[in-house]
PDB file of C-alpha atoms and ligand atoms in Angstrom:
ATOM      1  CA  MET A   1      23.176  24.005 -27.389  1.00 72.00           C
ATOM      2  CA  ALA A   2      25.167  20.939 -26.371  1.00 71.00           C
ATOM      3  CA  ASP A   3      24.008  18.029 -28.550  1.00 88.00           C
ATOM      4  CA  SER A   4      24.321  15.721 -25.578  1.00 96.00           C
ATOM      5  CA  VAL A   5      21.907  15.896 -22.839  1.00 98.00           C
ATOM      6  CA  VAL A   6      22.781  14.974 -19.224  1.00 98.00           C
ATOM      7  CA  ILE A   7      20.010  12.722 -17.886  1.00 98.00           C
ATOM      8  CA  THR A   8      19.615  12.424 -14.153  1.00 98.00           C
ATOM      9  CA  ALA A   9      17.511   9.525 -12.745  1.00 98.00           C
ATOM     10  CA  ALA A  10      15.859  10.356  -9.479  1.00 98.00           C
ATOM     11  CA  LEU A  11      15.365   6.899  -8.321  1.00 98.00           C
ATOM     12  CA  THR A  12      13.212   6.867  -5.298  1.00 97.00           C
ATOM     13  CA  GLY A  13      12.261  10.355  -3.745  1.00 96.00           C
ATOM     14  CA  PRO A  14      10.635  10.777  -0.193  1.00 96.00           C
ATOM     15  CA  ILE A  15       6.948  10.355  -1.002  1.00 94.00           C
ATOM     16  CA  ALA A  16       5.939   7.345  -3.046  1.00 95.00           C
ATOM     17  CA  THR A  17       5.889   3.978  -1.310  1.00 96.00           C
ATOM     18  CA  LYS A  18       5.870   0.386  -2.677  1.00 96.00           C
ATOM     19  CA  ALA A  19       2.166   0.545  -2.163  1.00 96.00           C
ATOM     20  CA  ASP A  20       1.956   3.082  -4.937  1.00 95.00           C
ATOM     21  CA  ASN A  21       4.341   1.172  -7.176  1.00 95.00           C
ATOM     22  CA  PRO A  22       6.010  -2.027  -6.099  1.00 96.00           C
ATOM     23  CA  ASN A  23       8.989  -1.405  -8.236  1.00 96.00           C
ATOM     24  CA  LEU A  24      10.077   1.539  -6.383  1.00 97.00           C
ATOM     25  CA  PRO A  25      13.543   0.860  -4.826  1.00 98.00           C
ATOM     26  CA  THR A  26      13.922   1.587  -1.259  1.00 97.00           C
ATOM     27  CA  SER A  27      16.843  -0.458   0.347  1.00 97.00           C
ATOM     28  CA  PRO A  28      20.399   0.562  -0.392  1.00 98.00           C
ATOM     29  CA  GLU A  29      20.808  -2.674  -2.466  1.00 98.00           C
ATOM     30  CA  GLU A  30      17.667  -2.045  -4.476  1.00 98.00           C
ATOM     31  CA  ILE A  31      18.659   1.689  -5.004  1.00 98.00           C
ATOM     32  CA  ALA A  32      22.094   0.518  -6.188  1.00 98.00           C
ATOM     33  CA  ALA A  33      20.488  -1.982  -8.677  1.00 98.00           C
ATOM     34  CA  ALA A  34      18.229   0.660  -9.930  1.00 98.00           C
ATOM     35  CA  ALA A  35      21.199   3.087 -10.321  1.00 98.00           C
ATOM     36  CA  ARG A  36      22.887   0.406 -12.600  1.00 98.00           C
ATOM     37  CA  GLY A  37      19.759  -0.130 -14.536  1.00 98.00           C
ATOM     38  CA  ALA A  38      19.251   3.638 -14.886  1.00 98.00           C
ATOM     39  CA  ALA A  39      22.999   4.046 -15.972  1.00 98.00           C
ATOM     40  CA  ASP A  40      22.675   1.183 -18.616  1.00 98.00           C
ATOM     41  CA  ALA A  41      19.634   2.900 -20.004  1.00 98.00           C
ATOM     42  CA  GLY A  42      21.443   6.294 -20.488  1.00 98.00           C
ATOM     43  CA  ALA A  43      21.394   8.169 -17.166  1.00 98.00           C
ATOM     44  CA  ALA A  44      24.854  10.032 -16.351  1.00 98.00           C
ATOM     45  CA  VAL A  45      23.710  11.203 -12.886  1.00 98.00           C
ATOM     46  CA  VAL A  46      21.628   9.434 -10.127  1.00 98.00           C
ATOM     47  CA  HIS A  47      19.698  11.562  -7.683  1.00 98.00           C
ATOM     48  CA  VAL A  48      19.396   9.652  -4.459  1.00 98.00           C
ATOM     49  CA  HIS A  49      17.233   9.804  -1.569  1.00 98.00           C
ATOM     50  CA  LEU A  50      17.369   7.195   1.438  1.00 98.00           C
ATOM     51  CA  ARG A  51      14.842   5.297   3.195  1.00 97.00           C
ATOM     52  CA  ASP A  52      14.981   3.543   6.471  1.00 96.00           C
ATOM     53  CA  GLY A  53      14.025  -0.140   7.199  1.00 94.00           C
ATOM     54  CA  ASP A  54      10.229   0.930   7.201  1.00 94.00           C
ATOM     55  CA  GLY A  55      10.463   2.750   3.847  1.00 94.00           C
ATOM     56  CA  ARG A  56      10.514   6.303   5.524  1.00 96.00           C
ATOM     57  CA  PRO A  57      12.874   9.140   4.410  1.00 98.00           C
ATOM     58  CA  THR A  58      15.963   9.162   6.304  1.00 98.00           C
ATOM     59  CA  ALA A  59      19.104  11.222   6.841  1.00 98.00           C
ATOM     60  CA  ASP A  60      20.909   8.363   8.636  1.00 98.00           C
ATOM     61  CA  LEU A  61      24.647   8.957   7.638  1.00 98.00           C
ATOM     62  CA  ASP A  62      25.427   5.203   7.849  1.00 98.00           C
ATOM     63  CA  VAL A  63      22.752   4.443   5.395  1.00 98.00           C
ATOM     64  CA  ALA A  64      23.971   7.363   3.109  1.00 98.00           C
ATOM     65  CA  LYS A  65      27.589   6.154   3.013  1.00 98.00           C
ATOM     66  CA  ARG A  66      26.402   2.584   2.447  1.00 98.00           C
ATOM     67  CA  THR A  67      24.275   3.550  -0.478  1.00 98.00           C
ATOM     68  CA  VAL A  68      26.775   5.827  -2.098  1.00 98.00           C
ATOM     69  CA  ALA A  69      29.437   3.019  -1.774  1.00 98.00           C
ATOM     70  CA  LEU A  70      27.137   0.509  -3.246  1.00 98.00           C
ATOM     71  CA  ILE A  71      25.957   2.667  -6.149  1.00 98.00           C
ATOM     72  CA  GLU A  72      29.690   3.446  -6.872  1.00 97.00           C
ATOM     73  CA  GLU A  73      30.497  -0.174  -6.895  1.00 98.00           C
ATOM     74  CA  SER A  74      27.724  -0.965  -9.224  1.00 98.00           C
ATOM     75  CA  CYS A  75      28.079   1.705 -11.958  1.00 98.00           C
ATOM     76  CA  GLU A  76      29.958   4.815 -13.091  1.00 98.00           C
ATOM     77  CA  ALA A  77      27.024   7.208 -12.661  1.00 98.00           C
ATOM     78  CA  ILE A  78      27.653  10.356 -10.778  1.00 98.00           C
ATOM     79  CA  VAL A  79      26.015  10.186  -7.403  1.00 98.00           C
ATOM     80  CA  GLN A  80      24.022  13.247  -6.358  1.00 98.00           C
ATOM     81  CA  LEU A  81      22.703  12.806  -2.857  1.00 98.00           C
ATOM     82  CA  SER A  82      19.464  14.698  -2.019  1.00 98.00           C
ATOM     83  CA  THR A  83      19.726  17.173   1.038  1.00 98.00           C
ATOM     84  CA  GLY A  84      16.015  17.675   0.684  1.00 98.00           C
ATOM     85  CA  VAL A  85      15.432  14.192   2.068  1.00 98.00           C
ATOM     86  CA  GLY A  86      11.876  14.569   3.209  1.00 97.00           C
ATOM     87  CA  LEU A  87       9.706  17.182   4.752  1.00 97.00           C
ATOM     88  CA  ALA A  88       9.489  15.591   8.255  1.00 96.00           C
ATOM     89  CA  VAL A  89      13.232  15.197   8.525  1.00 97.00           C
ATOM     90  CA  ASP A  90      15.160  17.838  10.684  1.00 98.00           C
ATOM     91  CA  TYR A  91      17.272  20.280   8.723  1.00 98.00           C
ATOM     92  CA  GLU A  92      20.465  19.631  10.847  1.00 98.00           C
ATOM     93  CA  ASP A  93      20.282  15.962   9.945  1.00 98.00           C
ATOM     94  CA  ARG A  94      19.719  16.777   6.317  1.00 98.00           C
ATOM     95  CA  LEU A  95      22.839  19.072   6.439  1.00 98.00           C
ATOM     96  CA  ARG A  96      24.952  16.241   7.868  1.00 97.00           C
ATOM     97  CA  LEU A  97      24.396  14.141   4.865  1.00 98.00           C
ATOM     98  CA  VAL A  98      27.112  15.694   2.713  1.00 98.00           C
ATOM     99  CA  GLU A  99      29.720  14.152   5.157  1.00 98.00           C
ATOM    100  CA  ALA A 100      28.979  10.839   3.080  1.00 97.00           C
ATOM    101  CA  ARG A 101      30.911  12.739   0.376  1.00 97.00           C
ATOM    102  CA  PRO A 102      28.878  12.241  -2.799  1.00 98.00           C
ATOM    103  CA  ARG A 103      30.170  13.844  -5.921  1.00 98.00           C
ATOM    104  CA  MET A 104      27.155  16.029  -6.015  1.00 98.00           C
ATOM    105  CA  ALA A 105      24.388  17.033  -3.467  1.00 98.00           C
ATOM    106  CA  THR A 106      21.160  19.188  -3.901  1.00 98.00           C
ATOM    107  CA  LEU A 107      20.912  22.587  -2.349  1.00 98.00           C
ATOM    108  CA  ASN A 108      17.494  23.729  -1.810  1.00 98.00           C
ATOM    109  CA  VAL A 109      17.721  27.528  -1.403  1.00 98.00           C
ATOM    110  CA  CYS A 110      14.404  28.692   0.104  1.00 98.00           C
ATOM    111  CA  SER A 111      11.700  27.556   2.606  1.00 98.00           C
ATOM    112  CA  MET A 112       8.322  27.071   1.154  1.00 98.00           C
ATOM    113  CA  SER A 113       5.025  25.477   1.298  1.00 98.00           C
ATOM    114  CA  PHE A 114       5.468  22.139  -0.402  1.00 96.00           C
ATOM    115  CA  ALA A 115       2.427  20.099  -1.454  1.00 91.00           C
ATOM    116  CA  GLY A 116       0.507  20.940   1.790  1.00 94.00           C
ATOM    117  CA  GLY A 117       3.615  20.498   3.932  1.00 97.00           C
ATOM    118  CA  GLU A 118       6.402  22.928   5.028  1.00 98.00           C
ATOM    119  CA  PHE A 119       9.791  22.562   3.455  1.00 98.00           C
ATOM    120  CA  ARG A 120      12.515  24.292   5.703  1.00 98.00           C
ATOM    121  CA  ASN A 121      15.594  25.672   4.185  1.00 98.00           C
ATOM    122  CA  PRO A 122      16.450  28.546   6.519  1.00 98.00           C
ATOM    123  CA  PRO A 123      18.726  31.280   4.977  1.00 98.00           C
ATOM    124  CA  GLU A 124      21.477  30.752   7.618  1.00 98.00           C
ATOM    125  CA  GLY A 125      21.189  26.964   7.283  1.00 98.00           C
ATOM    126  CA  VAL A 126      21.526  27.227   3.475  1.00 98.00           C
ATOM    127  CA  ARG A 127      24.648  29.192   3.820  1.00 98.00           C
ATOM    128  CA  ARG A 128      26.151  26.628   6.218  1.00 98.00           C
ATOM    129  CA  LEU A 129      25.256  23.810   3.902  1.00 98.00           C
ATOM    130  CA  ALA A 130      26.848  25.687   0.802  1.00 98.00           C
ATOM    131  CA  THR A 131      29.934  26.449   2.885  1.00 98.00           C
ATOM    132  CA  ARG A 132      30.419  22.749   4.067  1.00 98.00           C
ATOM    133  CA  MET A 133      29.877  21.484   0.476  1.00 98.00           C
ATOM    134  CA  ALA A 134      32.502  23.672  -0.758  1.00 97.00           C
ATOM    135  CA  GLU A 135      34.953  22.508   2.073  1.00 98.00           C
ATOM    136  CA  LEU A 136      34.267  18.999   1.053  1.00 98.00           C
ATOM    137  CA  GLY A 137      34.412  19.502  -2.601  1.00 97.00           C
ATOM    138  CA  VAL A 138      30.791  18.341  -3.016  1.00 98.00           C
ATOM    139  CA  VAL A 139      29.312  19.965  -6.015  1.00 98.00           C
ATOM    140  CA  PRO A 140      25.918  21.559  -5.309  1.00 98.00           C
ATOM    141  CA  GLU A 141      22.950  21.475  -7.624  1.00 98.00           C
ATOM    142  CA  LEU A 142      20.604  24.350  -6.564  1.00 98.00           C
ATOM    143  CA  GLU A 143      16.836  23.495  -6.545  1.00 98.00           C
ATOM    144  CA  LEU A 144      14.808  26.418  -7.793  1.00 98.00           C
ATOM    145  CA  TYR A 145      11.115  26.143  -7.432  1.00 98.00           C
ATOM    146  CA  ASP A 146      10.071  29.800  -8.204  1.00 98.00           C
ATOM    147  CA  VAL A 147      11.287  32.868  -9.840  1.00 98.00           C
ATOM    148  CA  GLY A 148      12.260  34.498  -6.495  1.00 98.00           C
ATOM    149  CA  HIS A 149      14.546  31.455  -5.744  1.00 98.00           C
ATOM    150  CA  ILE A 150      16.757  32.575  -8.737  1.00 98.00           C
ATOM    151  CA  ASN A 151      17.374  35.831  -6.912  1.00 98.00           C
ATOM    152  CA  VAL A 152      18.493  34.007  -3.690  1.00 98.00           C
ATOM    153  CA  MET A 153      20.751  31.951  -5.781  1.00 98.00           C
ATOM    154  CA  MET A 154      22.225  35.116  -7.227  1.00 98.00           C
ATOM    155  CA  SER A 155      22.952  36.350  -3.731  1.00 98.00           C
ATOM    156  CA  LEU A 156      24.664  33.214  -2.965  1.00 98.00           C
ATOM    157  CA  ILE A 157      26.889  33.546  -5.838  1.00 98.00           C
ATOM    158  CA  ALA A 158      27.543  37.193  -4.966  1.00 98.00           C
ATOM    159  CA  GLU A 159      28.573  36.141  -1.526  1.00 98.00           C
ATOM    160  CA  GLY A 160      31.051  33.789  -2.778  1.00 98.00           C
ATOM    161  CA  LEU A 161      29.204  30.733  -1.534  1.00 98.00           C
ATOM    162  CA  ILE A 162      28.384  29.115  -5.043  1.00 97.00           C
ATOM    163  CA  GLU A 163      30.850  28.811  -7.799  1.00 96.00           C
ATOM    164  CA  GLU A 164      29.930  29.495 -11.319  1.00 96.00           C
ATOM    165  CA  PRO A 165      28.983  27.975 -13.556  1.00 96.00           C
ATOM    166  CA  VAL A 166      25.776  27.216 -11.349  1.00 98.00           C
ATOM    167  CA  ARG A 167      24.376  23.759 -11.832  1.00 98.00           C
ATOM    168  CA  CYS A 168      20.558  24.021 -11.152  1.00 98.00           C
ATOM    169  CA  SER A 169      17.298  22.292 -11.464  1.00 98.00           C
ATOM    170  CA  LEU A 170      14.061  24.295 -12.577  1.00 98.00           C
ATOM    171  CA  VAL A 171      11.290  22.620 -10.702  1.00 98.00           C
ATOM    172  CA  LEU A 172       7.803  23.305 -12.070  1.00 97.00           C
ATOM    173  CA  GLY A 173       4.629  22.037 -10.738  1.00 94.00           C
ATOM    174  CA  VAL A 174       5.045  21.576  -6.897  1.00 95.00           C
ATOM    175  CA  GLU A 175       1.950  22.854  -5.200  1.00 95.00           C
ATOM    176  CA  GLY A 176       3.450  25.983  -3.465  1.00 97.00           C
ATOM    177  CA  GLY A 177       6.086  26.650  -6.286  1.00 98.00           C
ATOM    178  CA  ILE A 178       5.634  28.067  -9.919  1.00 97.00           C
ATOM    179  CA  PRO A 179       3.120  26.144 -11.970  1.00 96.00           C
ATOM    180  CA  ALA A 180       4.198  23.872 -14.608  1.00 96.00           C
ATOM    181  CA  SER A 181       3.809  25.766 -17.859  1.00 96.00           C
ATOM    182  CA  VAL A 182       6.097  26.450 -20.862  1.00 97.00           C
ATOM    183  CA  PRO A 183       5.902  30.292 -20.512  1.00 98.00           C
ATOM    184  CA  ASN A 184       6.906  29.811 -16.735  1.00 98.00           C
ATOM    185  CA  LEU A 185       9.799  27.764 -17.833  1.00 98.00           C
ATOM    186  CA  ALA A 186      10.882  30.233 -20.534  1.00 98.00           C
ATOM    187  CA  ASP A 187      10.649  33.003 -17.867  1.00 98.00           C
ATOM    188  CA  MET A 188      12.792  31.168 -15.431  1.00 98.00           C
ATOM    189  CA  VAL A 189      15.570  30.105 -17.990  1.00 98.00           C
ATOM    190  CA  GLY A 190      15.711  33.790 -19.175  1.00 98.00           C
ATOM    191  CA  ARG A 191      16.646  34.805 -15.615  1.00 98.00           C
ATOM    192  CA  LEU A 192      19.520  32.316 -15.349  1.00 98.00           C
ATOM    193  CA  PRO A 193      23.054  33.604 -15.293  1.00 98.00           C
ATOM    194  CA  ALA A 194      25.226  33.133 -18.405  1.00 96.00           C
ATOM    195  CA  GLY A 195      26.813  29.677 -18.434  1.00 96.00           C
ATOM    196  CA  ALA A 196      24.264  28.242 -16.061  1.00 98.00           C
ATOM    197  CA  VAL A 197      23.935  24.394 -16.424  1.00 98.00           C
ATOM    198  CA  TRP A 198      20.142  23.613 -15.867  1.00 98.00           C
ATOM    199  CA  GLN A 199      17.654  20.900 -16.080  1.00 98.00           C
ATOM    200  CA  VAL A 200      13.910  20.847 -15.886  1.00 98.00           C
ATOM    201  CA  ILE A 201      11.949  18.806 -13.149  1.00 97.00           C
ATOM    202  CA  GLY A 202       8.448  18.741 -14.100  1.00 93.00           C
ATOM    203  CA  ILE A 203       6.236  17.367 -11.402  1.00 88.00           C
ATOM    204  CA  GLY A 204       3.081  15.530 -11.909  1.00 78.00           C
ATOM    205  CA  ARG A 205       1.080  15.771 -15.194  1.00 82.00           C
ATOM    206  CA  GLY A 206       3.431  18.440 -16.512  1.00 84.00           C
ATOM    207  CA  ASN A 207       6.401  15.927 -16.269  1.00 89.00           C
ATOM    208  CA  LEU A 208       6.781  14.831 -19.909  1.00 91.00           C
ATOM    209  CA  PRO A 209       5.621  18.106 -21.826  1.00 94.00           C
ATOM    210  CA  LEU A 210       7.864  20.294 -19.558  1.00 96.00           C
ATOM    211  CA  THR A 211      10.931  17.971 -19.934  1.00 97.00           C
ATOM    212  CA  ALA A 212      10.325  18.047 -23.630  1.00 97.00           C
ATOM    213  CA  ALA A 213      10.129  21.860 -23.561  1.00 97.00           C
ATOM    214  CA  GLY A 214      13.492  21.962 -21.707  1.00 98.00           C
ATOM    215  CA  LEU A 215      15.165  19.565 -24.178  1.00 97.00           C
ATOM    216  CA  ALA A 216      14.140  21.772 -26.935  1.00 96.00           C
ATOM    217  CA  MET A 217      15.433  24.796 -25.330  1.00 96.00           C
ATOM    218  CA  GLY A 218      18.893  23.270 -24.861  1.00 96.00           C
ATOM    219  CA  GLY A 219      18.585  22.102 -21.081  1.00 98.00           C
ATOM    220  CA  ASN A 220      19.325  18.773 -19.549  1.00 98.00           C
ATOM    221  CA  ALA A 221      16.738  16.367 -18.139  1.00 98.00           C
ATOM    222  CA  ARG A 222      15.528  14.577 -15.176  1.00 97.00           C
ATOM    223  CA  THR A 223      13.165  11.523 -14.872  1.00 96.00           C
ATOM    224  CA  GLY A 224      12.761   8.712 -12.484  1.00 96.00           C
ATOM    225  CA  MET A 225      10.404   7.364  -9.847  1.00 96.00           C
ATOM    226  CA  GLU A 226      10.607  10.464  -7.717  1.00 95.00           C
ATOM    227  CA  ASP A 227       9.037  12.511 -10.338  1.00 93.00           C
ATOM    228  CA  THR A 228       6.549  10.201 -11.900  1.00 91.00           C
ATOM    229  CA  LEU A 229       5.332   6.569 -10.985  1.00 92.00           C
ATOM    230  CA  MET A 230       3.674   6.254 -14.524  1.00 90.00           C
ATOM    231  CA  LEU A 231       5.121   5.572 -17.945  1.00 89.00           C
ATOM    232  CA  GLU A 232       1.868   6.740 -19.349  1.00 85.00           C
ATOM    233  CA  ARG A 233      -1.670   7.149 -18.258  1.00 84.00           C
ATOM    234  CA  LYS A 234      -2.732   4.016 -16.535  1.00 89.00           C
ATOM    235  CA  VAL A 235       0.683   2.301 -17.097  1.00 92.00           C
ATOM    236  CA  PRO A 236       2.810   2.278 -13.972  1.00 93.00           C
ATOM    237  CA  ALA A 237       6.601   2.453 -14.697  1.00 95.00           C
ATOM    238  CA  GLY A 238       8.275  -0.925 -14.401  1.00 96.00           C
ATOM    239  CA  SER A 239      11.499   0.485 -13.329  1.00 98.00           C
ATOM    240  CA  ASN A 240      13.613   3.614 -13.350  1.00 98.00           C
ATOM    241  CA  ALA A 241      15.496   2.299 -16.337  1.00 98.00           C
ATOM    242  CA  GLU A 242      12.100   2.152 -18.190  1.00 98.00           C
ATOM    243  CA  LEU A 243      11.567   5.883 -17.557  1.00 97.00           C
ATOM    244  CA  VAL A 244      15.149   6.741 -18.422  1.00 98.00           C
ATOM    245  CA  GLY A 245      14.878   4.708 -21.718  1.00 97.00           C
ATOM    246  CA  ARG A 246      11.697   6.616 -22.635  1.00 96.00           C
ATOM    247  CA  LEU A 247      13.556  10.007 -21.885  1.00 96.00           C
ATOM    248  CA  ALA A 248      16.634   8.974 -24.079  1.00 98.00           C
ATOM    249  CA  ASN A 249      14.257   8.119 -26.899  1.00 97.00           C
ATOM    250  CA  LEU A 250      12.601  11.572 -26.597  1.00 96.00           C
ATOM    251  CA  ALA A 251      15.960  13.159 -26.452  1.00 97.00           C
ATOM    252  CA  GLU A 252      17.111  11.418 -29.623  1.00 96.00           C
ATOM    253  CA  ILE A 253      13.808  12.460 -31.508  1.00 95.00           C
ATOM    254  CA  LEU A 254      14.591  16.098 -30.589  1.00 94.00           C
ATOM    255  CA  GLY A 255      18.072  15.701 -31.861  1.00 93.00           C
ATOM    256  CA  ARG A 256      19.924  15.317 -28.632  1.00 95.00           C
ATOM    257  CA  ARG A 257      21.643  12.209 -27.385  1.00 95.00           C
ATOM    258  CA  PRO A 258      22.330  10.956 -23.844  1.00 98.00           C
ATOM    259  CA  ALA A 259      25.607  12.203 -22.379  1.00 98.00           C
ATOM    260  CA  SER A 260      28.167   9.790 -21.162  1.00 98.00           C
ATOM    261  CA  VAL A 261      29.325  10.075 -17.764  1.00 98.00           C
ATOM    262  CA  VAL A 262      32.643  11.649 -19.147  1.00 97.00           C
ATOM    263  CA  GLU A 263      30.551  14.288 -21.190  1.00 97.00           C
ATOM    264  CA  ALA A 264      28.400  14.865 -18.104  1.00 98.00           C
ATOM    265  CA  GLU A 265      31.517  15.539 -16.026  1.00 98.00           C
ATOM    266  CA  GLU A 266      32.517  17.986 -18.838  1.00 97.00           C
ATOM    267  CA  GLN A 267      29.091  19.803 -18.897  1.00 96.00           C
ATOM    268  CA  LEU A 268      28.746  19.983 -15.131  1.00 97.00           C
ATOM    269  CA  ARG A 269      32.464  21.026 -14.705  1.00 96.00           C
ATOM    270  CA  LEU A 270      33.193  18.046 -12.318  1.00 96.00           C
ATOM    271  CA  SER A 271      36.837  17.554 -12.336  1.00 78.00           C
ATOM    272  CA  THR A 272      38.062  13.971 -11.577  1.00 67.00           C
ATOM    273  CA  ALA A 273      39.465  15.659  -8.509  1.00 53.00           C
ATOM    274  CA  ASP A 274      35.862  15.941  -7.343  1.00 47.00           C
ATOM    275  CA  SER A 275      35.768  12.294  -7.226  1.00 48.00           C
ATOM    276  CA  ILE A 276      36.398  12.198  -3.515  1.00 46.00           C
ATOM    277  CA  GLY A 277      34.450   9.054  -2.782  1.00 44.00           C
TER     278      GLY A 277
HETATM  279  N1  KMH B   1      11.590  16.506  -5.120  1.00 66.90           N
HETATM  280  C1  KMH B   1      11.813  17.453  -6.253  1.00 66.90           C
HETATM  281  C2  KMH B   1      10.560  18.455  -6.256  1.00 66.90           C
HETATM  282  C3  KMH B   1      15.888  17.335  -3.518  1.00 66.90           C
HETATM  283  O1  KMH B   1      15.703  16.193  -3.529  1.00 66.90           O
HETATM  284  O2  KMH B   1      16.674  18.064  -2.818  1.00 66.90           O
HETATM  285  C4  KMH B   1      13.004  18.254  -6.051  1.00 66.90           C
HETATM  286  C5  KMH B   1      14.191  17.482  -5.400  1.00 66.90           C
HETATM  287  C6  KMH B   1      15.138  18.203  -4.410  1.00 66.90           C
HETATM  288  O3  KMH B   1      14.638  16.393  -5.937  1.00 66.90           O
HETATM  289 ZN1   ZN B   2      14.978  14.598  -4.633  1.00 66.90          ZN
END
């Protein structure tokens, strides 16, 4: 197990609003400031969703380019743009986001029911997105919400659309995906190909326990206001940096320390040539 842990800060997500937590960053400037705070607290990767002027999820390419540029000016953290964007956003618009050329972007491999909505990731579109990411040198992080998604990832590898080692998120606790439990996490980890670089995304109440279990198993970890708005019961998070600081403390208690950006580049096999900003 690597003694350093790559911490990803998921700064905003598509669902929460400032009414849920006024500290949620939504404008490009707020997102860049949150990225810097998270990086200072120990995050090596920032996972980024975009919002329009009304605070709704958007796949607007100009907003994406501006946000990526502002983050890259404000800190060294590796920018990972979400192509999940939000359930109401058209797949073709989501796909175009990689033209903003972040160093990494998410690749959601399966359509599914998602917390009462429909999350469209059609097989042919997923293959087009993987192909375009490879052309642009944008490194994919595969989002796996259930055991069967791992089989689809294996098909994408076999088709030559995804390079190994795969970088992936094991997402537990989405309504429509695998429930958040330690046996389910262990099952998913056991099915990953050798050399896979993985992190846990624990949604809702399972967030902290599942994150701790993933750390104990040698995985990387993610936190941030996309995944939880609360620092603890009845205590809203004051910032993404606060959540990252808590995760860094937890990792240290478990004998792991936050990876620097350089260490994260090594673990995730991001060559500096991937820095195409
Ligand atoms: N929202 C999480 C359940 C993405 O943005 O592409 C998974 C996620 C995926 O962050
Ligand atoms: Zn996301």
